[in-house]
Structure formats: C-alpha cells, structure tokens
Amino acid sequence: MKKIFINILKRVRLGFNLLVVGLLMTVFQTAQGQQAGEVKDQEFIIRKDRVLTLPTQPRKFERIPALPTPKSSTNFNYEVKPFFLSLPPDDIKTEVFQKNFPKEDQDYFPGFVRFGLGNYSSPLLEGRYNVWEDSNYDISAKLKHQGFYRGPVDGNNSAENFTNFEASGTLFRDVFQAYGGINYDRHQISFYGYDPTNPDFENFVTDVNVLNTVQVKAGIQNIDKMDGLNYNAMMRIRGFNDNFQASENEIAFTANSDFWFDDYLKTAVNFDLSLTSPSDVFYNDINRNYFKINPYVGYQNESLLIKAGINLVFENDITSNKKSDVHVFPMVNGQYMLRDEIGVFALFEGDVIRKTYYDFVMENPFLGPSEQLLNTIQNYKTGAGLKGKLLDEFTYEAGFTVGKYRNMHFFANSLTDSLRFNILYDEITDVLNYTLKVGWEYEGWYKLMANADYYYYSLGSLNAAYHRPEWEVRINNQFLPTKELMIQFNAHLMGGIQGFNQQNEFSQKLPTILDLQLKGDYQITERISAFVIGNNLLNRTNQRFLNYPVRGIQGIVGATLKF
C-alpha cells in the first residue's frame, strides 16, 4: 500500500514539472521574436481563481488477509528400540610384524666346559649346559670341581677340595612363572692348624671333615612387575651333615608381595619362616623356629626414597638375657638426592638376624662341636651418609652406622681341641662402622669397584672381638683393552684380627692379610678361549683364623670350550 501511494506522488510531481517547463519555453520564444531594442506593450493576466486539478485515481486500502497457520494432528513420538544381533565376535589373530632389521651374525652356545691345572695339585673342571629352545621353559645344569690335594702345611695333611652340582628350571606362563631346582655342595677340609716344626706332631695325620649340603627349592612369581600387585613365594628344604656328629635340617618359606597405588606410593609385606632341627655332640632333638613378618610403606620419586614399617619376629632360642620370644622393632630408612652429584641417606632399624649352624660353618669351616646356637638380636642400628654420581662415571657412598646387639657371635680355638673352633657369644655389643664405597667406569674398557670398612667394638662379656677384622678393604679392577682380552686385578686387605686360643688362654693379633689376585681370559676363537688365574701373588702367609695359614702363591692355567 505504501509503495502505491509513493508512485502516485511521483507522477503528480512529474506532471507539474512538465507544465512549468512548457511555460518557460513559451516566454523564451516570444522574447526571441522581437527585434533588438524594440519595446512592445505586454499584457499579463493574473487569475487568482484558476486551480489546477488532476484526475482522481482509484486507491485500494484493503490489507492482505493473514492466512491461517497450518496445524498437524500427528503426534511425533519416536521410540528407540535396541537391536541385539546374535553374531559371534571377530576372531582377530595377532601376528608379530617382522621388521627388516639387519641381523647380527652371532652364535649363542648353550654349553661350555672348562679345564685347568695349577700348583698345589689343583685340577679344575667345570661345565654348564642350558636348554632354552622352547620359549615356555628353560633348564640348566652345572657341575664344578676344584681340588687342592696339597696344602700349605705338610702337603696332604692340609688338602682341600670343592664339588658343586646344580640343576634348575623355569616354566613360563602368561602371567606367572614357576621355578625350582636342586643343589648339592661337598666341601672336604682338613684340620691342619698345628705347628709342623713341633716334634710331637711328627707323622701326624689330620682329621678330615666333609661338609655335605643338599637343597631343594621351588617358587612362583608374577612376570609383569609393572602391575599393581606383585608377588614372589619360595619354599626351600635343606639338609646338612658332616663326618662327625653335626647335622641340621631346615624347612624355610619366604614370600614377598607389594602393591603399587600409583607410580610413587606402594605398600608391601615380607614373610620369612625357618624351622630347623640341629644336632651335635652337646645337643640333640631340638627345634629352632623363626618367623618374621615385615610390613612397610614406601614412597619414591626422582629425588626422594623413603620406607617405613616394622619387623615383627618370633624366635624360640633359650637364653638368660631374653625377656620374650616375640620382638617388635621399628624400621625406617630413606634417601634424598639434592642433585645427581650429592644426596643424603639415613636409617634406623631393629631386627633379629637369623643364624643357623649352616651359616656359622660357611663362615668358619674349621668349626668343631658347638655348645649352643643363637640368633643375633639387633636392638637397633642407625646411621647416615652421603652418596652421589660425578661426571656420569664416578659414584661414591660414605657413611657410618652405630648399632647395639645381643648374642653377637665370635670364634675362638676350642678348649679341648685347639685345631677346631667354638662359637662365643657376647651379651651386649656396641658396633661403630665407617664405610666408603667408590665406583668408576671409564669409556667401557675399565671398571673399578672398591669399598673400605672400619669397625670399632665395645664388648660386654668378651675381652676382644675375636676373629673379626678391625678394618677391611676390597678393590676390584677390570680391564677390556681389546674385544678378545679381559683382565681382572683384585686386592683384598684385612687387619686388626685378634685370635684367641682357649686351651692356653693365649690371645694373639694376626698379621695383616694382603691378597693380590690376577685373572686373564683371552678369546682365541668363537668357541675356544684360554685363561690364567693367580692368587696370593705376594706369597704371604696370611691367616684368617689362628694357626691356619692359607696357601702361598698359586697359579692355574686352562682353557674353555663352548659347544
């Protein structure tokens, strides 16, 4: 409607403009028809009543009618129904993708044999064989015999030899592995701790003792240690006896389990059960039981490591200085690395250290009949120190520990037979230990591992820490100058050992032990290599136990064959 009205106004304006233009043209033509300079009379008639009219145009004012909005009577409600198809899942068979990497031309040999011979009539025979062709299991067997049929005192009177056989295997499954094995050890020694220059011992024949040990073990553990729950459980049965009246049977069970809440926090518990039945000249038909449970919580990140828990121990040794068979001790230790170059560590722990007759005789093979077997009660052990790594090659650790112990064991020559040793126990022993450890690896061809310890003993019932060193140093060097040659040069130093003979109540400080050892192995071919071993290169008369000098300078040469 508005557009129509605007069009009408435009037309009226156009007509009026045409009329005005026509009048102007008439006046302009009349003026041009007169002569120049001529004035004529003009008459203008003005009519006031004249009115310009325009014809009336029809106009429509009706509005466009509003059409009704269409409405639907249909109800749009959609119902979604699940459709289950009884189709079997796709069986996708995964296969290992073979990448075309170049394969090194290297053979792996499942077995080897080693032969050697040296002075002191010392043959060496060693062999090992592994079966790993089936990926579900592996089996291995090892045999070693080394004899020293002549010794440092009166030749055959100080002979010694070792024999070891071991067979083990592992069965692998998807999430766990089962393992087990059998081990047999035979150690033959002679009680040669006498003075061969004494005429009373002319044509003396020493007693020979044979230590026999058979162990059978079986266990199970999970394979993926990245899981939240990890476990390892093992059962061991051990039988031990010698040529005299000492024997000991043990049934032991150990288990370890931990659960990781995340990458940093875990909780764990360790079990240790030992049931032994030892027998000797002075005791028989006794049962020494030991059970320990160690729950703890641990936290670890890039710089902090901390572990806190308790040691709950039950043991039934009969002693006069024990209040109860149950012991509860706290345990906490941790370390904090300020940088890779330096960090601090500290510990505090109480415990009961399990000691069996087998443990004692492995430490001192010249042990005679024992009167009593006791565990060591560690009332506490605390200490602190520094550790770090320098230049990605040199590692170090330095610290100290202070501890208080009950029934700590020492050795002394027997009152009835000076060729054998007895176990002596101290009621209360304070031990201060300073320790230093260093390691260095240089460009892959040289490795150094060294540690030094100093001990100070404050004793209760004994006069000295008999047959325990005051200080000890171990240095191990390994050189790899070429791919075929490996050289090891080691040193073991020990000093401040106080010996004690109960038969004459004679106490003696033993000379410092200095043992230098050299080993070399040269690979001739892929299957054959030659080796040389040298012990006590300074030919010193070292004594670890009173009246028992060790063998002098000794060398063994031999070869190894792989097959």
XYZ file of C-alpha atoms in Angstrom:
563
model
C 0.000 0.000 0.000
C 2.827 2.364 0.891
C 4.570 1.677 -2.433
C 1.378 2.577 -4.422
C 0.990 5.902 -2.630
C 4.630 6.799 -3.344
C 4.156 6.065 -7.072
C 1.162 8.398 -7.264
C 3.114 11.267 -5.697
C 5.947 10.737 -8.158
C 3.521 11.032 -11.073
C 1.926 14.322 -9.740
C 5.405 15.840 -9.312
C 6.361 14.831 -12.847
C 3.241 16.490 -14.382
C 3.802 19.735 -12.506
C 7.413 19.881 -13.684
C 6.364 19.420 -17.346
C 3.863 22.312 -17.052
C 6.444 24.732 -15.701
C 8.909 23.842 -18.431
C 6.300 24.464 -21.122
C 5.503 27.994 -19.830
C 9.187 28.902 -19.711
C 9.703 27.819 -23.287
C 6.739 29.962 -24.474
C 8.132 33.084 -22.799
C 11.587 32.342 -24.208
C 10.274 32.030 -27.813
C 8.196 35.294 -27.593
C 11.215 37.199 -26.424
C 13.307 35.957 -29.333
C 10.602 37.047 -31.881
C 11.023 40.779 -31.011
C 13.579 42.984 -32.612
C 16.523 44.031 -30.773
C 15.914 47.221 -28.804
C 12.204 47.161 -29.592
C 9.780 47.666 -26.702
C 6.295 46.435 -27.128
C 3.359 46.576 -24.865
C 2.755 43.449 -22.883
C -0.274 42.454 -21.001
C -0.238 39.912 -18.191
C -3.410 38.490 -16.854
C -3.215 37.064 -13.394
C -6.074 34.852 -12.391
C -6.338 34.006 -8.813
C -9.228 31.650 -9.162
C -7.515 29.252 -11.511
C -6.983 25.834 -9.911
C -5.019 23.009 -11.327
C -6.798 19.741 -10.903
C -5.668 16.224 -11.560
C -7.837 13.293 -12.320
C -8.799 11.131 -9.436
C -7.014 7.783 -9.323
C -8.602 4.805 -7.629
C -6.731 3.579 -4.476
C -7.088 0.366 -2.509
C -6.674 0.393 1.236
C -7.583 -3.258 1.976
C -4.839 -5.161 3.871
C -3.530 -8.512 2.702
C -5.506 -11.094 4.676
C -3.454 -13.227 7.186
C -3.619 -16.828 6.178
C -4.219 -19.400 8.980
C -1.117 -21.353 10.269
C -1.353 -24.969 9.298
C -1.515 -27.343 12.265
C -0.832 -31.063 12.298
C -2.797 -33.546 14.277
C 0.027 -36.126 14.165
C 1.854 -36.929 17.475
C 5.602 -37.145 16.740
C 6.864 -39.541 19.474
C 9.867 -41.723 18.498
C 10.668 -44.910 20.427
C 14.255 -46.243 20.151
C 14.386 -49.996 20.422
C 17.683 -51.881 20.959
C 18.505 -54.477 18.378
C 20.753 -57.319 19.563
C 22.261 -59.417 16.865
C 23.366 -62.923 17.769
C 26.632 -62.682 15.863
C 29.943 -64.168 17.156
C 32.805 -61.716 17.810
C 35.512 -61.435 15.241
C 38.468 -63.711 15.943
C 41.434 -61.480 15.242
C 44.718 -63.344 15.170
C 47.657 -61.167 16.096
C 50.995 -61.835 14.485
C 54.414 -60.434 15.152
C 55.471 -57.990 12.490
C 58.848 -58.886 11.107
C 60.936 -55.792 10.651
C 63.719 -55.963 8.155
C 66.487 -55.083 10.570
C 69.932 -56.427 9.798
C 70.671 -59.448 11.986
C 73.977 -59.718 13.690
C 75.959 -62.776 12.749
C 76.390 -64.069 16.297
C 76.030 -67.598 17.614
C 74.878 -68.420 21.110
C 76.210 -71.611 22.600
C 74.080 -73.486 25.136
C 77.003 -75.092 26.953
C 80.668 -74.899 27.862
C 83.376 -76.930 29.597
C 86.442 -75.549 31.360
C 89.652 -77.370 32.225
C 92.527 -76.098 34.334
C 95.551 -77.214 36.321
C 97.831 -75.482 38.789
C 100.326 -75.977 41.576
C 99.287 -77.497 44.925
C 97.943 -80.351 42.729
C 94.899 -78.260 41.884
C 92.813 -79.535 38.967
C 89.772 -77.548 37.862
C 86.803 -78.967 35.979
C 83.655 -77.008 35.266
C 80.749 -77.486 32.869
C 77.357 -75.960 32.214
C 74.528 -76.644 29.782
C 71.294 -74.721 29.117
C 68.166 -75.694 27.238
C 66.142 -72.679 26.084
C 64.879 -73.696 22.633
C 61.296 -73.924 23.854
C 60.080 -70.455 24.846
C 57.808 -71.906 27.551
C 60.598 -73.181 29.771
C 64.344 -73.306 30.291
C 66.510 -75.880 32.023
C 70.126 -75.617 33.104
C 72.669 -77.880 34.803
C 76.073 -77.003 36.243
C 78.943 -79.072 37.644
C 82.171 -77.794 39.175
C 85.049 -79.485 40.950
C 88.203 -77.786 42.171
C 90.769 -79.577 44.239
C 93.879 -78.590 46.194
C 95.295 -82.009 47.015
C 98.382 -80.495 48.588
C 98.221 -77.606 51.037
C 100.458 -75.135 52.867
C 101.170 -77.458 55.862
C 102.647 -80.935 55.400
C 101.302 -81.429 51.884
C 98.389 -83.849 52.003
C 97.627 -83.012 55.636
C 96.203 -79.654 54.537
C 94.402 -80.784 51.386
C 91.061 -79.278 50.400
C 88.575 -79.699 47.563
C 85.137 -78.413 46.487
C 82.401 -80.051 44.435
C 79.131 -78.455 43.392
C 76.243 -79.687 41.261
C 73.171 -77.643 40.471
C 70.132 -78.179 38.255
C 67.390 -75.593 37.853
C 64.474 -74.780 35.605
C 61.752 -72.234 34.944
C 58.282 -72.688 33.471
C 56.774 -69.590 31.872
C 53.058 -68.867 31.614
C 51.121 -65.777 30.538
C 51.092 -64.012 33.876
C 53.408 -66.025 36.130
C 56.477 -68.195 36.158
C 57.280 -71.211 38.311
C 60.879 -72.028 39.128
C 62.802 -74.574 41.114
C 65.970 -76.568 41.383
C 68.253 -78.846 43.345
C 71.734 -78.067 44.613
C 74.439 -80.272 46.119
C 77.629 -78.929 47.767
C 80.531 -81.002 49.062
C 83.462 -79.338 50.841
C 86.293 -81.513 52.135
C 88.735 -79.905 54.583
C 91.499 -80.975 56.954
C 92.143 -79.702 60.468
C 95.760 -78.704 59.867
C 96.088 -75.937 62.487
C 99.176 -77.362 64.193
C 102.869 -76.497 64.218
C 104.660 -78.867 61.804
C 108.051 -77.992 63.335
C 106.977 -79.418 66.698
C 108.481 -82.918 67.073
C 105.348 -84.052 68.880
C 103.464 -83.798 65.551
C 105.886 -85.880 63.528
C 103.952 -88.217 61.212
C 100.747 -86.583 62.396
C 97.667 -87.347 60.305
C 94.961 -84.715 60.398
C 91.272 -85.346 60.751
C 89.335 -84.886 57.541
C 85.866 -83.439 57.586
C 83.368 -83.421 54.741
C 80.547 -80.886 54.748
C 77.569 -82.121 52.696
C 74.638 -79.867 51.823
C 71.579 -80.720 49.723
C 68.969 -78.066 48.943
C 65.704 -78.294 47.030
C 63.673 -75.196 46.253
C 60.524 -74.286 44.340
C 58.760 -70.967 43.862
C 56.345 -68.875 41.870
C 56.261 -65.197 40.930
C 54.408 -62.903 38.567
C 56.084 -61.866 35.325
C 54.866 -58.329 34.698
C 56.401 -56.308 37.507
C 54.634 -53.176 36.212
C 51.300 -54.423 37.521
C 49.800 -53.009 40.687
C 50.216 -56.280 42.615
C 53.489 -58.228 42.584
C 54.404 -61.409 44.430
C 57.209 -63.929 44.836
C 56.955 -67.007 47.059
C 59.549 -69.740 47.526
C 59.882 -72.881 49.629
C 63.281 -74.398 50.425
C 64.276 -77.682 52.067
C 67.894 -78.073 53.174
C 69.783 -80.971 54.700
C 73.294 -80.623 56.124
C 75.726 -83.002 57.840
C 79.449 -83.554 58.315
C 81.692 -86.523 59.023
C 81.274 -86.125 62.751
C 78.039 -85.550 64.674
C 76.900 -82.179 63.332
C 73.743 -82.107 61.235
C 70.889 -79.729 60.571
C 67.650 -79.928 58.612
C 65.692 -76.855 57.622
C 62.342 -76.112 56.052
C 62.113 -72.475 55.021
C 59.438 -70.377 53.350
C 59.911 -66.822 52.086
C 57.349 -64.591 50.412
C 57.365 -61.013 49.178
C 54.376 -59.043 47.980
C 53.879 -55.387 47.136
C 51.064 -53.273 45.742
C 51.630 -50.004 43.884
C 48.890 -47.426 44.342
C 50.485 -45.240 41.674
C 53.938 -44.608 40.234
C 55.252 -43.345 43.570
C 53.442 -44.983 46.513
C 53.401 -48.662 47.423
C 52.765 -50.950 50.361
C 54.498 -54.291 50.845
C 54.906 -57.180 53.233
C 57.734 -59.735 53.538
C 57.464 -63.130 55.227
C 60.335 -65.334 56.414
C 59.751 -68.690 58.122
C 62.553 -71.046 59.136
C 62.136 -74.346 61.005
C 65.437 -76.049 61.859
C 66.344 -79.161 63.806
C 70.115 -79.146 64.524
C 72.078 -81.898 66.227
C 75.642 -82.037 67.568
C 77.713 -83.525 70.381
C 76.165 -81.352 73.102
C 72.539 -81.157 71.915
C 70.017 -83.266 70.082
C 66.331 -83.263 69.210
C 65.849 -79.501 69.473
C 63.766 -77.284 67.249
C 64.822 -73.728 66.474
C 61.895 -71.852 64.955
C 61.995 -68.408 63.417
C 59.185 -66.356 61.909
C 59.437 -62.782 60.692
C 56.867 -60.506 59.099
C 57.896 -57.126 57.737
C 55.080 -54.834 56.530
C 56.086 -51.406 55.286
C 55.022 -48.442 53.183
C 57.335 -46.948 50.586
C 57.363 -43.746 48.583
C 59.712 -42.985 45.712
C 60.112 -40.257 43.132
C 63.022 -38.839 41.171
C 64.818 -37.463 44.226
C 63.169 -38.947 47.341
C 63.052 -42.534 48.568
C 61.587 -43.457 51.945
C 60.447 -46.709 53.534
C 58.835 -47.136 56.958
C 57.490 -50.226 58.675
C 58.048 -52.731 61.474
C 59.913 -56.002 61.982
C 57.778 -58.454 63.943
C 59.847 -61.531 64.848
C 59.154 -64.722 66.784
C 62.107 -66.975 67.750
C 62.391 -69.601 70.471
C 66.082 -69.589 71.392
C 66.636 -70.157 75.118
C 68.930 -67.504 76.642
C 69.262 -65.856 80.023
C 69.212 -62.322 78.653
C 65.915 -62.566 76.744
C 62.587 -61.366 78.101
C 60.253 -62.692 75.411
C 60.183 -64.802 72.266
C 58.324 -62.025 70.422
C 60.230 -58.954 69.235
C 58.791 -55.810 67.649
C 61.178 -53.281 66.124
C 60.639 -50.144 64.043
C 62.216 -49.795 60.635
C 62.687 -46.602 58.632
C 65.221 -45.622 56.008
C 65.369 -43.164 53.171
C 67.465 -41.032 50.905
C 67.120 -37.630 49.293
C 69.145 -36.611 46.245
C 69.767 -32.861 46.210
C 71.367 -33.288 42.805
C 72.856 -36.193 40.912
C 76.197 -35.219 42.397
C 75.163 -35.337 46.054
C 72.454 -36.853 48.220
C 71.901 -37.870 51.819
C 70.619 -41.126 53.331
C 69.731 -42.304 56.818
C 68.363 -45.421 58.524
C 67.077 -46.743 61.821
C 66.153 -50.397 62.230
C 65.832 -53.132 64.813
C 65.770 -56.805 63.865
C 66.572 -60.403 64.751
C 69.326 -61.772 62.486
C 68.747 -65.452 61.787
C 71.804 -67.655 62.471
C 71.833 -71.412 61.823
C 74.651 -73.936 62.190
C 74.956 -73.906 58.391
C 75.562 -70.128 58.487
C 78.300 -70.497 61.088
C 80.148 -73.304 59.324
C 80.031 -71.467 55.988
C 81.791 -68.556 57.725
C 84.339 -70.762 59.503
C 84.744 -74.276 58.025
C 87.060 -75.323 60.883
C 84.184 -75.176 63.363
C 84.098 -78.007 65.889
C 81.287 -79.200 68.133
C 79.143 -76.238 69.177
C 77.508 -75.958 72.562
C 74.693 -73.567 71.651
C 73.147 -71.908 68.599
C 71.707 -68.409 68.992
C 70.296 -65.727 66.758
C 71.705 -62.195 66.954
C 69.318 -59.612 68.406
C 69.813 -56.251 66.747
C 68.315 -53.852 69.283
C 68.904 -51.010 66.860
C 71.127 -49.935 64.026
C 71.193 -46.314 62.930
C 73.372 -44.289 60.620
C 73.610 -41.688 57.884
C 75.833 -40.678 54.988
C 76.332 -39.091 51.596
C 76.175 -40.556 48.095
C 76.207 -39.301 44.535
C 77.475 -39.550 40.970
C 80.092 -37.305 39.382
C 80.609 -36.730 35.645
C 78.363 -39.719 34.792
C 81.328 -42.017 35.545
C 82.279 -41.854 39.226
C 79.939 -42.978 42.029
C 80.570 -42.748 45.731
C 78.961 -43.505 49.094
C 80.311 -42.587 52.518
C 78.631 -43.004 55.876
C 78.560 -44.576 59.286
C 76.335 -46.837 61.372
C 76.009 -47.374 65.122
C 74.341 -50.487 66.487
C 73.647 -52.362 69.702
C 73.445 -56.166 69.561
C 72.784 -59.077 71.883
C 74.331 -62.511 71.359
C 76.707 -61.415 68.613
C 78.928 -64.370 67.706
C 82.743 -64.649 67.656
C 85.175 -67.546 67.164
C 87.977 -68.955 69.344
C 90.087 -72.113 69.301
C 88.396 -74.827 71.319
C 89.295 -75.514 74.909
C 89.556 -79.274 74.303
C 90.989 -79.269 70.765
C 92.904 -76.243 69.518
C 92.578 -77.463 65.905
C 88.860 -76.635 65.967
C 86.884 -73.542 66.795
C 83.997 -72.826 69.132
C 81.345 -70.135 68.961
C 81.493 -67.433 71.636
C 78.578 -65.053 72.264
C 78.822 -61.580 73.759
C 75.926 -60.368 75.900
C 75.866 -56.730 74.747
C 77.944 -55.430 71.859
C 78.118 -51.886 70.500
C 79.471 -51.615 66.955
C 80.570 -48.466 65.164
C 81.185 -48.879 61.434
C 82.588 -46.312 58.992
C 82.229 -47.255 55.342
C 83.327 -45.846 51.989
C 82.377 -47.178 48.542
C 83.506 -45.888 45.149
C 82.889 -46.977 41.587
C 84.312 -45.777 38.305
C 83.615 -46.807 34.719
C 85.748 -45.232 32.023
C 84.725 -45.411 28.350
C 83.582 -49.021 28.613
C 87.065 -50.570 28.897
C 87.844 -50.012 32.586
C 85.741 -50.607 35.711
C 86.636 -50.037 39.350
C 84.730 -51.145 42.426
C 86.230 -50.504 45.857
C 84.957 -50.397 49.412
C 86.603 -49.842 52.781
C 85.209 -50.508 56.277
C 86.434 -49.697 59.759
C 84.866 -51.361 62.827
C 85.032 -50.456 66.485
C 83.601 -52.952 69.001
C 82.576 -52.193 72.567
C 82.045 -55.573 74.239
C 80.200 -56.708 77.342
C 81.430 -60.163 78.417
C 84.359 -60.749 75.996
C 87.766 -59.095 76.051
C 88.077 -58.642 72.289
C 86.158 -59.137 69.038
C 87.864 -62.456 68.357
C 88.417 -63.263 64.684
C 86.551 -60.221 63.454
C 88.568 -57.696 61.415
C 89.112 -54.166 62.637
C 89.319 -52.880 59.065
C 88.817 -54.329 55.595
C 89.491 -53.076 52.054
C 88.392 -54.655 48.768
C 89.477 -53.358 45.337
C 88.293 -54.899 42.063
C 89.670 -53.714 38.699
C 88.526 -54.920 35.294
C 90.233 -54.056 32.000
C 88.940 -54.698 28.479
C 91.807 -53.479 26.280
C 90.509 -55.442 23.256
C 87.394 -57.329 22.354
C 89.141 -60.662 22.901
C 91.026 -59.907 26.135
C 89.688 -59.381 29.668
C 91.927 -58.757 32.696
C 90.920 -58.583 36.369
C 93.258 -57.361 39.087
C 91.855 -57.543 42.617
C 93.156 -56.850 46.099
C 91.795 -57.913 49.485
C 93.239 -56.405 52.654
C 92.185 -57.164 56.210
C 93.771 -56.202 59.509
C 93.347 -55.951 63.257
C 92.194 -59.586 63.710
C 92.579 -60.840 67.265
C 92.913 -64.598 67.680
C 92.217 -66.422 70.944
C 93.168 -69.951 71.965
C 91.027 -71.105 74.901
C 93.303 -74.060 75.572
C 96.159 -71.876 76.825
C 94.202 -68.617 77.069
C 96.618 -67.099 74.591
C 95.478 -64.056 72.632
C 97.376 -63.024 69.513
C 96.962 -60.301 66.928
C 97.231 -61.884 63.493
C 99.382 -60.348 60.720
C 97.681 -58.107 58.193
C 96.142 -60.035 55.321
C 97.167 -58.841 51.859
C 95.937 -60.975 48.980
C 96.530 -59.882 45.373
C 94.697 -61.738 42.623
C 95.098 -61.651 38.849
C 92.767 -63.184 36.262
C 93.036 -63.095 32.499
C 90.874 -64.544 29.733
C 91.695 -64.427 26.010
C 89.214 -65.489 23.331
C 91.092 -67.369 20.609
C 88.061 -68.270 18.503
C 84.326 -68.069 18.990
C 84.414 -71.447 20.735
C 87.825 -71.585 22.410
C 89.399 -69.277 24.988
C 92.356 -69.541 27.359
C 92.560 -68.298 30.952
C 95.068 -67.836 33.738
C 94.434 -67.288 37.471
C 96.921 -66.145 40.078
C 96.195 -65.967 43.833
C 98.266 -64.572 46.724
C 100.755 -63.095 44.292
C 102.910 -61.694 47.117
C 103.264 -65.222 48.584
C 102.249 -64.048 52.046
C 101.466 -66.367 54.953
C 98.009 -64.956 55.564
C 95.925 -66.238 58.487
C 92.211 -65.611 58.584
C 91.898 -67.959 61.585
C 94.541 -68.591 64.206
C 97.071 -71.354 63.291
C 95.572 -71.772 59.803
C 97.869 -70.195 57.184
C 96.466 -70.109 53.675
C 98.169 -71.374 50.533
C 101.059 -69.301 49.182
C 101.389 -68.046 45.622
C 99.243 -70.166 43.391
C 98.535 -70.255 39.682
C 96.093 -72.084 37.421
C 96.083 -72.162 33.610
C 93.407 -73.693 31.428
C 91.009 -73.395 28.522
C 87.279 -73.044 27.908
C 85.376 -74.739 25.095
C 81.881 -73.651 24.060
C 79.529 -76.023 22.291
